[in-house]
Coordinates of C-alpha atoms in Angstrom, one line a residue:
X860 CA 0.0 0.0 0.0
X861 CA 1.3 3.2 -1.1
X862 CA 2.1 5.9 2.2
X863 CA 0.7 9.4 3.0
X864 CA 3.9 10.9 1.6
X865 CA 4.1 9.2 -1.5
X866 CA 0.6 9.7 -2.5
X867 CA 1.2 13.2 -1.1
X868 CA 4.3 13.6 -3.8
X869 CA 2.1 12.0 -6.9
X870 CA -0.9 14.4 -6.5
X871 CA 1.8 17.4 -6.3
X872 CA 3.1 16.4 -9.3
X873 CA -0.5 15.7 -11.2
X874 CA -1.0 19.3 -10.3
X875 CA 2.7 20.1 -11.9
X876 CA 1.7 18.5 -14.9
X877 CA -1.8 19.8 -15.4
X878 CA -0.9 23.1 -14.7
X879 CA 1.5 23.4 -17.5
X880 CA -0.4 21.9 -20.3
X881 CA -0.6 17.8 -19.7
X882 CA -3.8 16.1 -20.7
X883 CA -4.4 13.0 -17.7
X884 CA -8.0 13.3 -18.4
X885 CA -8.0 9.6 -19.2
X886 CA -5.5 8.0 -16.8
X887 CA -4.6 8.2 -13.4
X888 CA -0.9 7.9 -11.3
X889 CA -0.9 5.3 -8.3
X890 CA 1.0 3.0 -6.8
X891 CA 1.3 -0.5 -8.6
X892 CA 3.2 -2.6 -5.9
X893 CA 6.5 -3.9 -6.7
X894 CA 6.6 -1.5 -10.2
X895 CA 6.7 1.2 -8.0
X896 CA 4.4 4.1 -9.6
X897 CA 2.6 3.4 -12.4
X898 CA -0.2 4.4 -14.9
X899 CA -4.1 3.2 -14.7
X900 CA -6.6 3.7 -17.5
X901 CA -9.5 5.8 -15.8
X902 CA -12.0 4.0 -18.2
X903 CA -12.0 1.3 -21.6
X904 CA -9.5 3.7 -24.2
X905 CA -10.0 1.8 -28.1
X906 CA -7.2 1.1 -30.0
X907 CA -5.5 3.7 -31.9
X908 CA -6.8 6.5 -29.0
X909 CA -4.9 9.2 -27.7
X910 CA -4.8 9.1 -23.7
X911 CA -2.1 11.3 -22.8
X912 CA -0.3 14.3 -23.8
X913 CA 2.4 16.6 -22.2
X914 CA 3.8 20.0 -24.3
X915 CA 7.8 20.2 -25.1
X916 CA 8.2 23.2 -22.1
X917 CA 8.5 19.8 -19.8
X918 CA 10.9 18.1 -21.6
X919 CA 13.7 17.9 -20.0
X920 CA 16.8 18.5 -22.9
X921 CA 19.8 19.3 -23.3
X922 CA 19.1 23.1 -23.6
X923 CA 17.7 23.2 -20.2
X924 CA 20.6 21.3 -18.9
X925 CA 22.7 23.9 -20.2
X926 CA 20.9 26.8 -19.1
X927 CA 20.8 25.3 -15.5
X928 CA 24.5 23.9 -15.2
X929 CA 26.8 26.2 -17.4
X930 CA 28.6 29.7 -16.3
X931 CA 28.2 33.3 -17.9
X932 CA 31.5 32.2 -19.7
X933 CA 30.3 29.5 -21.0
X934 CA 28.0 30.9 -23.2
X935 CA 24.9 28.0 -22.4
X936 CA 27.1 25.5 -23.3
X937 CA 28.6 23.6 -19.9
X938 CA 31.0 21.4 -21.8
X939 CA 28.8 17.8 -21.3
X940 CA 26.2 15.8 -23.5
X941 CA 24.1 12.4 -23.4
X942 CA 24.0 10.8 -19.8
X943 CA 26.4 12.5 -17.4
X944 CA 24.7 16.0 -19.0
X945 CA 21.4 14.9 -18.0
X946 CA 22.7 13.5 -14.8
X947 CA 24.3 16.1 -13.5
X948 CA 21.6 18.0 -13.9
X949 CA 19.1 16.2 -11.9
X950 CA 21.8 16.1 -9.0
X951 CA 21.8 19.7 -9.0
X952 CA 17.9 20.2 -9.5
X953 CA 17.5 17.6 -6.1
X954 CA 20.4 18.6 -3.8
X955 CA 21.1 22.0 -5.0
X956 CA 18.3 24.2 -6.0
X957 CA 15.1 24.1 -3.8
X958 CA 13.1 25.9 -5.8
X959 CA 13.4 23.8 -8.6
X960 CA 10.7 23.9 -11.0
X961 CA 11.6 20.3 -11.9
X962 CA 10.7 19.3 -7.9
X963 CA 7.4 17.6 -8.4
X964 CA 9.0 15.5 -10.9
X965 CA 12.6 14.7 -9.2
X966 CA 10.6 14.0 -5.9
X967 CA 8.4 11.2 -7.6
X968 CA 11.8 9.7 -9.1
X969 CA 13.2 6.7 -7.0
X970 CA 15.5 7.3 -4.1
X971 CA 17.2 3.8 -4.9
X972 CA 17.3 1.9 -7.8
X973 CA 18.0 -1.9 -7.8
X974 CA 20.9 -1.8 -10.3
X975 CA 24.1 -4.0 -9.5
X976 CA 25.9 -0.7 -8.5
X977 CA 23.7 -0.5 -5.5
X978 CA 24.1 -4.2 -4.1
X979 CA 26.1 -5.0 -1.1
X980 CA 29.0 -7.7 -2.0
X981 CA 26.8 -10.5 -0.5
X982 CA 24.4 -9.2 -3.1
X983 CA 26.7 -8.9 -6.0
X984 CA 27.7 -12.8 -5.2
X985 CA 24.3 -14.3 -6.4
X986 CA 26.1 -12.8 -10.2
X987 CA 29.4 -14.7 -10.0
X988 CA 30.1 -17.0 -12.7
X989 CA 26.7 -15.4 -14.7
X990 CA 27.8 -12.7 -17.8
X991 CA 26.8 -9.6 -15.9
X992 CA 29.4 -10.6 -13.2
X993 CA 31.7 -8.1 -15.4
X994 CA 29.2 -6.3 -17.2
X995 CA 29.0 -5.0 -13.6
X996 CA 32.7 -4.0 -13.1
X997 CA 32.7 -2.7 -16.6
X998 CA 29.7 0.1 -15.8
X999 CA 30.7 0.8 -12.4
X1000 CA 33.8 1.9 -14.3
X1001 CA 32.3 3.9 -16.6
X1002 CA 30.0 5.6 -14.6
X1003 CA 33.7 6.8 -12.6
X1004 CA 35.1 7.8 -15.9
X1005 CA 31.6 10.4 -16.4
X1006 CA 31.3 11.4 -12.7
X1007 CA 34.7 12.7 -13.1
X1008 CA 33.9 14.4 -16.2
X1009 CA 31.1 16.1 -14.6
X1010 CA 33.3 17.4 -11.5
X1011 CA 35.4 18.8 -13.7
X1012 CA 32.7 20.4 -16.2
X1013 CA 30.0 21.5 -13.5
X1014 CA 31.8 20.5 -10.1
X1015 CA 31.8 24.3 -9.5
X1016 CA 28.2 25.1 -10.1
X1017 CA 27.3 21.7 -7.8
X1018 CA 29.9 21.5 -5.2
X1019 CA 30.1 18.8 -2.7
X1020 CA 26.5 17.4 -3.5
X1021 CA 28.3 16.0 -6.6
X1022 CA 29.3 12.7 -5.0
X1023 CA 29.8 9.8 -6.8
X1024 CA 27.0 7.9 -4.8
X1025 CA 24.7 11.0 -5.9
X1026 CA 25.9 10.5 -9.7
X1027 CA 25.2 6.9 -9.7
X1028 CA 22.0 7.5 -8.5
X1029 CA 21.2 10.4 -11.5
X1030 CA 22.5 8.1 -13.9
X1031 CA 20.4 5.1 -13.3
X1032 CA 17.1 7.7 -13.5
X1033 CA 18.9 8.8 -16.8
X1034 CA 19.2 5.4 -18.1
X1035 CA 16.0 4.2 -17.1
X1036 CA 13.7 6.7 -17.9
X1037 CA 15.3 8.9 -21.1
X1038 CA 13.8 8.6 -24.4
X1039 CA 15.9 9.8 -27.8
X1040 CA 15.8 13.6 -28.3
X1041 CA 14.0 13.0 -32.1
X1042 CA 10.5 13.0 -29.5
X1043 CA 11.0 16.5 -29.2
X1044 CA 10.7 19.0 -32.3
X1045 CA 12.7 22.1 -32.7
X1046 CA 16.1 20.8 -30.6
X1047 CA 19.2 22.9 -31.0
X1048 CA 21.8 20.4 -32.4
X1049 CA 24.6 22.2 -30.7
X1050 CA 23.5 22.1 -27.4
X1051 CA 21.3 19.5 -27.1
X1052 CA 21.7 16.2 -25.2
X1053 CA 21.0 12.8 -27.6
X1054 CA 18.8 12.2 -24.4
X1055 CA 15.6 13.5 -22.9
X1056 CA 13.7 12.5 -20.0
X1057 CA 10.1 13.0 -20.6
X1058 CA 7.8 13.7 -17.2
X1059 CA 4.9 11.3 -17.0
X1060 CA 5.8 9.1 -20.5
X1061 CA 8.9 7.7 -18.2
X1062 CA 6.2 6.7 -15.1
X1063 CA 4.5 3.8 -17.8
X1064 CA 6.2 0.2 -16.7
X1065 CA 7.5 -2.6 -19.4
X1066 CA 6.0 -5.2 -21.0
X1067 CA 7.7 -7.0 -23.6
X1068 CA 5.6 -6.4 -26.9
X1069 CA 3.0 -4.1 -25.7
X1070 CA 2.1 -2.4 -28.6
X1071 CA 1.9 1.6 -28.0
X1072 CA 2.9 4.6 -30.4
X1073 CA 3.8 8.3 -29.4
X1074 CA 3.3 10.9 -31.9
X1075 CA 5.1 14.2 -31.7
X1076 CA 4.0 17.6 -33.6
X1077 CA 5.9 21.3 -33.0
X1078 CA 3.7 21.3 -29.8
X1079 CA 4.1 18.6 -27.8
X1080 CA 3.9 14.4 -27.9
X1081 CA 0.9 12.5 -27.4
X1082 CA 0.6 8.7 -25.8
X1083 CA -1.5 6.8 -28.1
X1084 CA -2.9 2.9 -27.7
X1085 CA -2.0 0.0 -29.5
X1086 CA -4.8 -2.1 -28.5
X1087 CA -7.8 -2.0 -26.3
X1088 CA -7.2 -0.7 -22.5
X1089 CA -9.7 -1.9 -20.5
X1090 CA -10.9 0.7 -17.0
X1091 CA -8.3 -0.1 -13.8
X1092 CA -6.2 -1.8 -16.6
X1093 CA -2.1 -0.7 -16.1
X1094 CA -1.0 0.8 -19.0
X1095 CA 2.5 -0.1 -20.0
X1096 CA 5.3 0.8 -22.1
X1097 CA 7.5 -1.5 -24.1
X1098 CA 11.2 -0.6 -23.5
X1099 CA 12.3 -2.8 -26.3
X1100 CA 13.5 -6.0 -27.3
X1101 CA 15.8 -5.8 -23.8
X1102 CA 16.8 -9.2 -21.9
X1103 CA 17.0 -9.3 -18.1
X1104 CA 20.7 -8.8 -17.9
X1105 CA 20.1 -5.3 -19.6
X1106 CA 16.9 -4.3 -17.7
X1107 CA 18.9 -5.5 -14.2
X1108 CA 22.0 -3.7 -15.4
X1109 CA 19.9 -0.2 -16.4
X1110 CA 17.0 -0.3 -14.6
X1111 CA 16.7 -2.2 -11.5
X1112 CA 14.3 -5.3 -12.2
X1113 CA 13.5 -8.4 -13.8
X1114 CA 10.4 -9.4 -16.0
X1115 CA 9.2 -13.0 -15.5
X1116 CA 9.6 -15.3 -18.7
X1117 CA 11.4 -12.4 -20.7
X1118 CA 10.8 -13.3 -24.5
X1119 CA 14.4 -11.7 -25.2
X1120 CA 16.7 -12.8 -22.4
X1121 CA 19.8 -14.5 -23.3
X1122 CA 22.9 -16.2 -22.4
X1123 CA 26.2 -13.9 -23.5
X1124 CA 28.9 -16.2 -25.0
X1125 CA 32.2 -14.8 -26.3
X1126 CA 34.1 -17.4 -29.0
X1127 CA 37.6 -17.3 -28.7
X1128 CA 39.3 -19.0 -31.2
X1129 CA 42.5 -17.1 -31.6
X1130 CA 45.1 -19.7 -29.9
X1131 CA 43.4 -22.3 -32.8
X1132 CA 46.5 -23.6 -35.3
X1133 CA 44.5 -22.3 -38.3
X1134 CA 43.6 -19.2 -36.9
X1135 CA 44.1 -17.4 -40.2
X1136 CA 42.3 -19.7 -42.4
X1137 CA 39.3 -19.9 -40.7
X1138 CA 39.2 -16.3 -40.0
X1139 CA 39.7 -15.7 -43.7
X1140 CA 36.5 -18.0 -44.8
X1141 CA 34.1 -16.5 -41.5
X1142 CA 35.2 -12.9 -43.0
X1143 CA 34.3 -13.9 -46.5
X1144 CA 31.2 -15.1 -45.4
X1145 CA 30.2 -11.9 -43.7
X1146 CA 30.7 -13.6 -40.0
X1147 CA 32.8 -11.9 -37.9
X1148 CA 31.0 -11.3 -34.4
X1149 CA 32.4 -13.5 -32.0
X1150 CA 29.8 -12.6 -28.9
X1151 CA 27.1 -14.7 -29.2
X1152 CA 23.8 -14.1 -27.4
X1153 CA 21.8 -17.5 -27.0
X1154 CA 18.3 -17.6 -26.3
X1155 CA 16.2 -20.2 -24.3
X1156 CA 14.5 -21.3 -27.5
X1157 CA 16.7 -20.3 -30.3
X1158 CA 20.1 -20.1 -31.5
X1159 CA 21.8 -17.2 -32.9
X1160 CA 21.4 -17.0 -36.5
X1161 CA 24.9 -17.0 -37.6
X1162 CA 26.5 -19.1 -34.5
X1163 CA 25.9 -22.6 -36.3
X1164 CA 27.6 -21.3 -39.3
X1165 CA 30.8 -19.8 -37.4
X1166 CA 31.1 -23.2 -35.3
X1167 CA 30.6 -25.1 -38.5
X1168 CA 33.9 -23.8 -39.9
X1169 CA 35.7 -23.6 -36.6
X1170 CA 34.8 -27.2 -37.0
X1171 CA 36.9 -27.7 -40.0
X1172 CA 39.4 -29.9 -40.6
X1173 CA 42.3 -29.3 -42.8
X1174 CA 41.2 -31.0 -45.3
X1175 CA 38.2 -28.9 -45.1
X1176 CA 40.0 -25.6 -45.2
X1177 CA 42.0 -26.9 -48.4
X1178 CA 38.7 -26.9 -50.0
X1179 CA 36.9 -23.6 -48.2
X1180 CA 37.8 -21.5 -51.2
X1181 CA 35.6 -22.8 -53.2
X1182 CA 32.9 -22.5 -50.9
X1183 CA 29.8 -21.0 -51.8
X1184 CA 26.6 -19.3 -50.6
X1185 CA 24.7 -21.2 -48.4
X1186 CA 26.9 -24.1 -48.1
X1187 CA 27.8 -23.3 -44.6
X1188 CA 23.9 -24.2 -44.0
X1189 CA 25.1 -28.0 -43.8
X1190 CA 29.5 -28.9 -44.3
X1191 CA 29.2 -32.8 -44.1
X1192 CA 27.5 -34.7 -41.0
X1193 CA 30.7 -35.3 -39.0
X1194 CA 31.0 -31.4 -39.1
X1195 CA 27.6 -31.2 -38.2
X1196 CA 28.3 -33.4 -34.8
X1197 CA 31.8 -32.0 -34.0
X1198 CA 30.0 -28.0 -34.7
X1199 CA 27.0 -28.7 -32.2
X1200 CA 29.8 -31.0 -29.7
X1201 CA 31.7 -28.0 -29.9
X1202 CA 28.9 -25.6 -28.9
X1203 CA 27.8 -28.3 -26.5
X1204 CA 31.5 -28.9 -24.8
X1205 CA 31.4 -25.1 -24.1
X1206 CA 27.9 -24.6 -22.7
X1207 CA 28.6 -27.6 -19.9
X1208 CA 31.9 -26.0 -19.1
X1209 CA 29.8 -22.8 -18.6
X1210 CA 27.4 -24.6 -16.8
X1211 CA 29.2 -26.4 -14.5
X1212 CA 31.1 -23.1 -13.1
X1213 CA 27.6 -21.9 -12.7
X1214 CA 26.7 -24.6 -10.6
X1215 CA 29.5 -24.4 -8.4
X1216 CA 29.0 -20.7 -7.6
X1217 CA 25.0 -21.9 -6.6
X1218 CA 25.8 -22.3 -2.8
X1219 CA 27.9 -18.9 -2.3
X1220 CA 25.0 -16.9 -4.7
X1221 CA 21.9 -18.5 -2.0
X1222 CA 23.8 -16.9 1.0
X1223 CA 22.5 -13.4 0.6
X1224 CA 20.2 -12.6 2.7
X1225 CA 16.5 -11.7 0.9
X1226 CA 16.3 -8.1 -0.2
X1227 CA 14.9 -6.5 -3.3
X1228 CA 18.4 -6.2 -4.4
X1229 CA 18.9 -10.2 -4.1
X1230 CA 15.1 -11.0 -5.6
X1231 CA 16.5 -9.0 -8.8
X1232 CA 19.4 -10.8 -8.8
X1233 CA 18.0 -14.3 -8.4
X1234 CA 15.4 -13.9 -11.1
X1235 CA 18.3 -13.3 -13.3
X1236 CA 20.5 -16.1 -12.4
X1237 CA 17.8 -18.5 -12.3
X1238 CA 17.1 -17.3 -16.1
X1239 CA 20.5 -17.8 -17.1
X1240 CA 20.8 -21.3 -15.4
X1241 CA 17.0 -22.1 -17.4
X1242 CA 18.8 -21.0 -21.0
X1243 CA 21.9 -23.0 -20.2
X1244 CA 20.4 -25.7 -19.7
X1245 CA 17.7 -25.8 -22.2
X1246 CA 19.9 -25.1 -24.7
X1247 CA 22.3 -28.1 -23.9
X1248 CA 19.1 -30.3 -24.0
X1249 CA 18.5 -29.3 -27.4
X1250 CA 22.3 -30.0 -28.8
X1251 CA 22.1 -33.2 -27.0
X1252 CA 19.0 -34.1 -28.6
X1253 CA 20.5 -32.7 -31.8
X1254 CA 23.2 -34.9 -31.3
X1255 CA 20.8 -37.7 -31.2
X1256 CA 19.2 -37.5 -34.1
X1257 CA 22.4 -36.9 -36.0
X1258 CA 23.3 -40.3 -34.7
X1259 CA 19.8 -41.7 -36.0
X1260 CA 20.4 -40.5 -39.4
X1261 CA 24.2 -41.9 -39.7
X1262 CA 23.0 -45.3 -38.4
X1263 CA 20.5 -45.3 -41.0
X1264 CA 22.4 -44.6 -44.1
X1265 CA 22.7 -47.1 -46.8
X1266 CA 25.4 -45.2 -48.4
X1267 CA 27.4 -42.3 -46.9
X1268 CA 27.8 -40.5 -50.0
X1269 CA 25.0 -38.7 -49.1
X1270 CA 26.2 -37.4 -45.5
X1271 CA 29.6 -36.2 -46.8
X1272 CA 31.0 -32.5 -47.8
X1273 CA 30.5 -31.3 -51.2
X1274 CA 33.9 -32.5 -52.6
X1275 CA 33.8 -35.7 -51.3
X1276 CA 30.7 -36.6 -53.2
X1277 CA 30.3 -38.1 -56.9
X1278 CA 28.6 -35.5 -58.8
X1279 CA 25.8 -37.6 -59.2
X1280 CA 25.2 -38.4 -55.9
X1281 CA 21.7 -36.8 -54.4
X1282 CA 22.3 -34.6 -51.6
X1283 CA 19.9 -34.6 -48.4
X1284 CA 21.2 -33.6 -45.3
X1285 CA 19.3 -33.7 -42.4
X1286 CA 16.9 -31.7 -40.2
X1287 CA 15.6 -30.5 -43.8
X1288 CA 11.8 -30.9 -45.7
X1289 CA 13.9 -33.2 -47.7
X1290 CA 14.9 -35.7 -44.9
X1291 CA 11.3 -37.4 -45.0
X1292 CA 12.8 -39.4 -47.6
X1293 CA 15.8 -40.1 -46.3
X1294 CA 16.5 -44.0 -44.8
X1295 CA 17.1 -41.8 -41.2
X1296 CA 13.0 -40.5 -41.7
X1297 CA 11.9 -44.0 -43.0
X1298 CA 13.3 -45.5 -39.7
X1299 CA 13.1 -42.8 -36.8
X1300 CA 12.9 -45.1 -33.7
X1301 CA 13.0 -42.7 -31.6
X1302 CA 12.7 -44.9 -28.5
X1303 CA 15.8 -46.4 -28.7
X1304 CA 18.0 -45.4 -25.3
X1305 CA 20.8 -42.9 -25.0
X1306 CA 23.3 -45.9 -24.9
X1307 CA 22.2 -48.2 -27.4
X1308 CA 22.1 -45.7 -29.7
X1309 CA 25.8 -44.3 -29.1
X1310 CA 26.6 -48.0 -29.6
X1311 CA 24.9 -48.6 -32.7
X1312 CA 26.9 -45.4 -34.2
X1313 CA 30.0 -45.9 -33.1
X1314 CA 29.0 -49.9 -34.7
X1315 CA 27.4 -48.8 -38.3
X1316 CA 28.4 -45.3 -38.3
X1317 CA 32.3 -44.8 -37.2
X1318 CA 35.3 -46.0 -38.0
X1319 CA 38.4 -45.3 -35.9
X1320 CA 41.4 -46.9 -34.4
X1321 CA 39.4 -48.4 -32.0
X1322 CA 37.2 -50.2 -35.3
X1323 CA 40.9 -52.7 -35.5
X1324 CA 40.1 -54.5 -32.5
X1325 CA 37.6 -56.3 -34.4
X1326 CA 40.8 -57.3 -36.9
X1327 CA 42.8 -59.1 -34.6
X1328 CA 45.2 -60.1 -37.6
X1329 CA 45.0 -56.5 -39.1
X1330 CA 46.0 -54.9 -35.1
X1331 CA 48.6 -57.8 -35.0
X1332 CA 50.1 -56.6 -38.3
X1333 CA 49.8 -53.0 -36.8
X1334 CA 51.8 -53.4 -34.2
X1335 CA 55.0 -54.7 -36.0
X1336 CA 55.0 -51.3 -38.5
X1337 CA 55.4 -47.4 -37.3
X1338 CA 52.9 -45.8 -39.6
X1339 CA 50.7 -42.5 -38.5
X1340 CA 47.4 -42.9 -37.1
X1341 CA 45.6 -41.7 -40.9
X1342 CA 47.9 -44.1 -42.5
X1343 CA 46.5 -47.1 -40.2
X1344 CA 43.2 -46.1 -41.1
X1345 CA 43.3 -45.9 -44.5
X1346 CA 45.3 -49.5 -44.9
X1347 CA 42.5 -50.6 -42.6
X1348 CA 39.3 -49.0 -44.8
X1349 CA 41.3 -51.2 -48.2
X1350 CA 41.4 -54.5 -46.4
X1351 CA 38.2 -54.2 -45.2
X1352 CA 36.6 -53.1 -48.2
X1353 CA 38.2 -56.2 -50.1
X1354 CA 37.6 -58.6 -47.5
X1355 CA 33.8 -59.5 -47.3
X1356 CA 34.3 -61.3 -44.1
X1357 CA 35.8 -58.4 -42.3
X1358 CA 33.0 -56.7 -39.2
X1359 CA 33.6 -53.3 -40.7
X1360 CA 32.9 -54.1 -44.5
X1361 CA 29.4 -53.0 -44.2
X1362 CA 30.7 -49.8 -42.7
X1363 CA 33.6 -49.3 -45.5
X1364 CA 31.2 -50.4 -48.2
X1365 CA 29.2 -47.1 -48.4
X1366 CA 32.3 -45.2 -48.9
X1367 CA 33.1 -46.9 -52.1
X1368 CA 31.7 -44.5 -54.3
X1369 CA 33.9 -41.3 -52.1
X1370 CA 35.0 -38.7 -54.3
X1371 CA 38.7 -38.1 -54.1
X1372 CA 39.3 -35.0 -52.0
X1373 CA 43.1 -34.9 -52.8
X1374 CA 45.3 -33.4 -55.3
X1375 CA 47.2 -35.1 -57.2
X1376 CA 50.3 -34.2 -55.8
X1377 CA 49.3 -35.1 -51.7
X1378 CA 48.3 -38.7 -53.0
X1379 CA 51.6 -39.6 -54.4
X1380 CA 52.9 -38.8 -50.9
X1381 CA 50.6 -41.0 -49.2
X1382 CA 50.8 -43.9 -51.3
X1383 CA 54.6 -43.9 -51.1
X1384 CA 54.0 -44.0 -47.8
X1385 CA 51.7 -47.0 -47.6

């Protein structure tokens, strides 16, 4: 329940905004729990209906900033722009000047905002091991580097109210509640701020795809409804496509189920021997950002491609030249797996970190501060783990297909394939008539089906111990571990009898992916 003082503070400021030209006729201010303030529909408002309006003379931009903040030397021009402009401004308007015509609307702003810069180290321990863990250091350091901006711009018109605790607090109201100067017509490009805080648009709450428009004319800007409000209903705002970590980060709180939360994941693949050659084909492919940003129920659009060629082997980067468009969209099926293992070898690293910070981020005590924090490490632990069920199951049906492949022709890269071979890969329209679709067994267990794929589907050094003359042999020669695998792959292939002939069989028809030159050298060596 809201308290005398703060129900005092919102009337004061109704009466602010009416008396210089708002229109609340069909809305009301009051207290909306833990959203803090928020706005009510009075009565049903149709689609498409204006509901509120407030004139430019309470915009708050960068020329009022100016006017406020800067010397008679300075000519209305104090020196700072964007955030730490606006921030310092609202510092002086709330410790400074206490006649402030801007009081009504300071004194309905938050004295505390839940943002990571506020929490106690307890607090700040529920984000170890999570990706705002640095974004926190990161801000904390940038809001130092503009605070000290500011004392050195306006530090004399302020004083001593310009602390650093006073600055983060301006600059979380700035962050949270500005809108983009283009609201407001007739700005003065020299001296005005990229940012505007706008008095009673900045009170509306987010929800994730509410639909709402604001129009703007040389007078003022106008609130109108994207759908039917219905009477007592809140009205809301939509902040944007913004995940948790970014609504935590800037404005202090959490939305249940967010649509567009994610997991941040950085790919570093510089210490990789073929650095060069893989950067060369990602680059000539248009694929260049390394942070990632996974969400619960998708994958970023270009991660399977970048993973696909970091994936590679050299034989595949011999050939990535001739690479064309949309042929990163499926390499070869043993890409395929060691792409998504890749991806999946990385996410359970990350997750088991996250699991070992649990016990240390459950010892906070409960505070708004930690119920913001939890929400968001609870979502991040919910999108790692989804999204390693769904590689695992990839995985698995991956598996399926190989073990159900009469030739393998059809699973290899481009190269390696006759020219008339038909090409289906899977997880396409086209895999319904595949043998994998015409067989799906789903049912079959984790274990039997690793076994049946490393039985019909592999072949490695381990695939000798069922040639106990061929590893007998093996043992009397120093050859390399590609050399004993493709002497292995010709006896099997001519002796029927062998347990890997079915296996070596449906490589028979394998397009040569060597030059003429590197085959020489190999079969000299065999």
């Amino acid at each position: 329940m809201a308290s005398e003082e703060s129900t005092s503070k919102l009337d004061t400021f109704v009466k602010w905004l009416l008396d210089n030209g708002a229109d609340l006729s069909r809305i009301e201010l009051r207290d909306a729990g833990a959203d803090g303030n928020g706005v009510y529909a009075r009565e049903d408002i149709p689609e498409d209906t204006r509901y509120a309006y407030i004139p430019h003379t309470l915009a708050i931009t960068g020329k009022v900033c100016h006017a406020a903040l800067s010397t008679a030397s300075q000519a209305g021009d104090c020196g700072l722009r964007g955030r730490p402009l606006l921030a310092a401004f609202l510092v002086h308007q709330r410790f400074v000047c206490a006649d402030s015509f801007w009081k009504p609307y300071i004194d309905i702003l938050p004295a505390q905002y839940h943002t990571p810069l506020e929490f106690s180290d307890a607090e700040l321990q529920i984000l170890v091991e999570t990706p705002a863990e640095h974004s926190v250091e990161d801000r904390r350091q940038k809001y130092a580097d503009e605070h000290r901006s500011a004392v050195t711009a306006v530090g004399g018109k302020i004083g001593g109210a310009l602390t650093f605790a006073n600055y983060v607090w301006a600059a979380s109201a700035v962050c949270s509640r500005s809108f983009s100067k283009d609201l407001v017509k007739g700005s003065d490009e020299l001296t005005e701020s990229s940012e505007v805080l706008l008095p009673l648009l900045d009170m509306m709450n987010h929800l994730p795809r509410r639909r709402v428009s604001w129009i703007c004319d040389d007078s003022g800007i106008e609130f109108v409804t994207g759908q039917l409000l219905r009477r007592g209903e809140q009205v809301y705002n939509n902040y944007g496509p913004k995940s948790n970590e970014e609504l935590m980060l800037g404005y202090g709180f959490c939305v249940p189920d967010n649509p567009f939360s994610h997991f941040h994941l950085r790919l570093n693949y510089a210490r990789d021997p073929r650095y060069e050659d893989k950067q060369a084909v990602l680059e000539r492919f248009g694929i260049a950002e390394r942070d990632q940003y996974i969400r619960r129920d998708e994958l970023p659009r270009d991660l399977l491609p970048m993973l696909r060629v970091l994936a590679m082997s050299d034989v595949d980067l011999h050939y990535a030249a001739q690479l064309e468009e949309g042929m990163l969209e499926f390499f070869g099926l043993c890409n395929e797996l060691r792409a998504r293992h890749l991806l999946l070898f990385l996410l359970e690293k990350k997750l088991a970190v996250f699991d070992a910070a649990e016990e240390g981020a459950l010892a906070a005590a409960d505070s708004e501060n930690a119920r913001v924090a939890r929400a968001y490490r609870s979502e991040i632990g919910l999108i790692l783990r989804a999204t390693i069920e769904r590689l695992v199951a990839d995985e698995q049906r991956l598996m399926r297909y190989a073990c159900g492949l009469t030739d393998a022709q059809t699973s290899l890269p481009w190269y390696a394939r006759p020219p008339s071979a038909e090409f289906i890969p899977p997880n396409t329209a086209s895999q319904a008539e595949s043998p994998a679709a015409k067989r799906p067994r789903t049912d079959i267990p984790l274990a039997e089906l690793e076994q049946n794929f490393v039985s019909h589907a592999l072949l490695t050094t381990d695939s000798f111990a069922c040639d106990e003359e061929f590893a007998d042999a093996l043992e009397q020669i120093d050859v390399e571990e590609d050399v004993a695998l493709a002497l292995f792959i010709v006896r099997a292939l001519l002796c029927e009898q062998s347990a890997c002939h079915a296996r070596v069989k449906r490589l028979e028809h394998l397009a040569c992916p060597m030059d003429d030159y590197e085959l020489e050298d190999v079969h000299a060596s065999l």
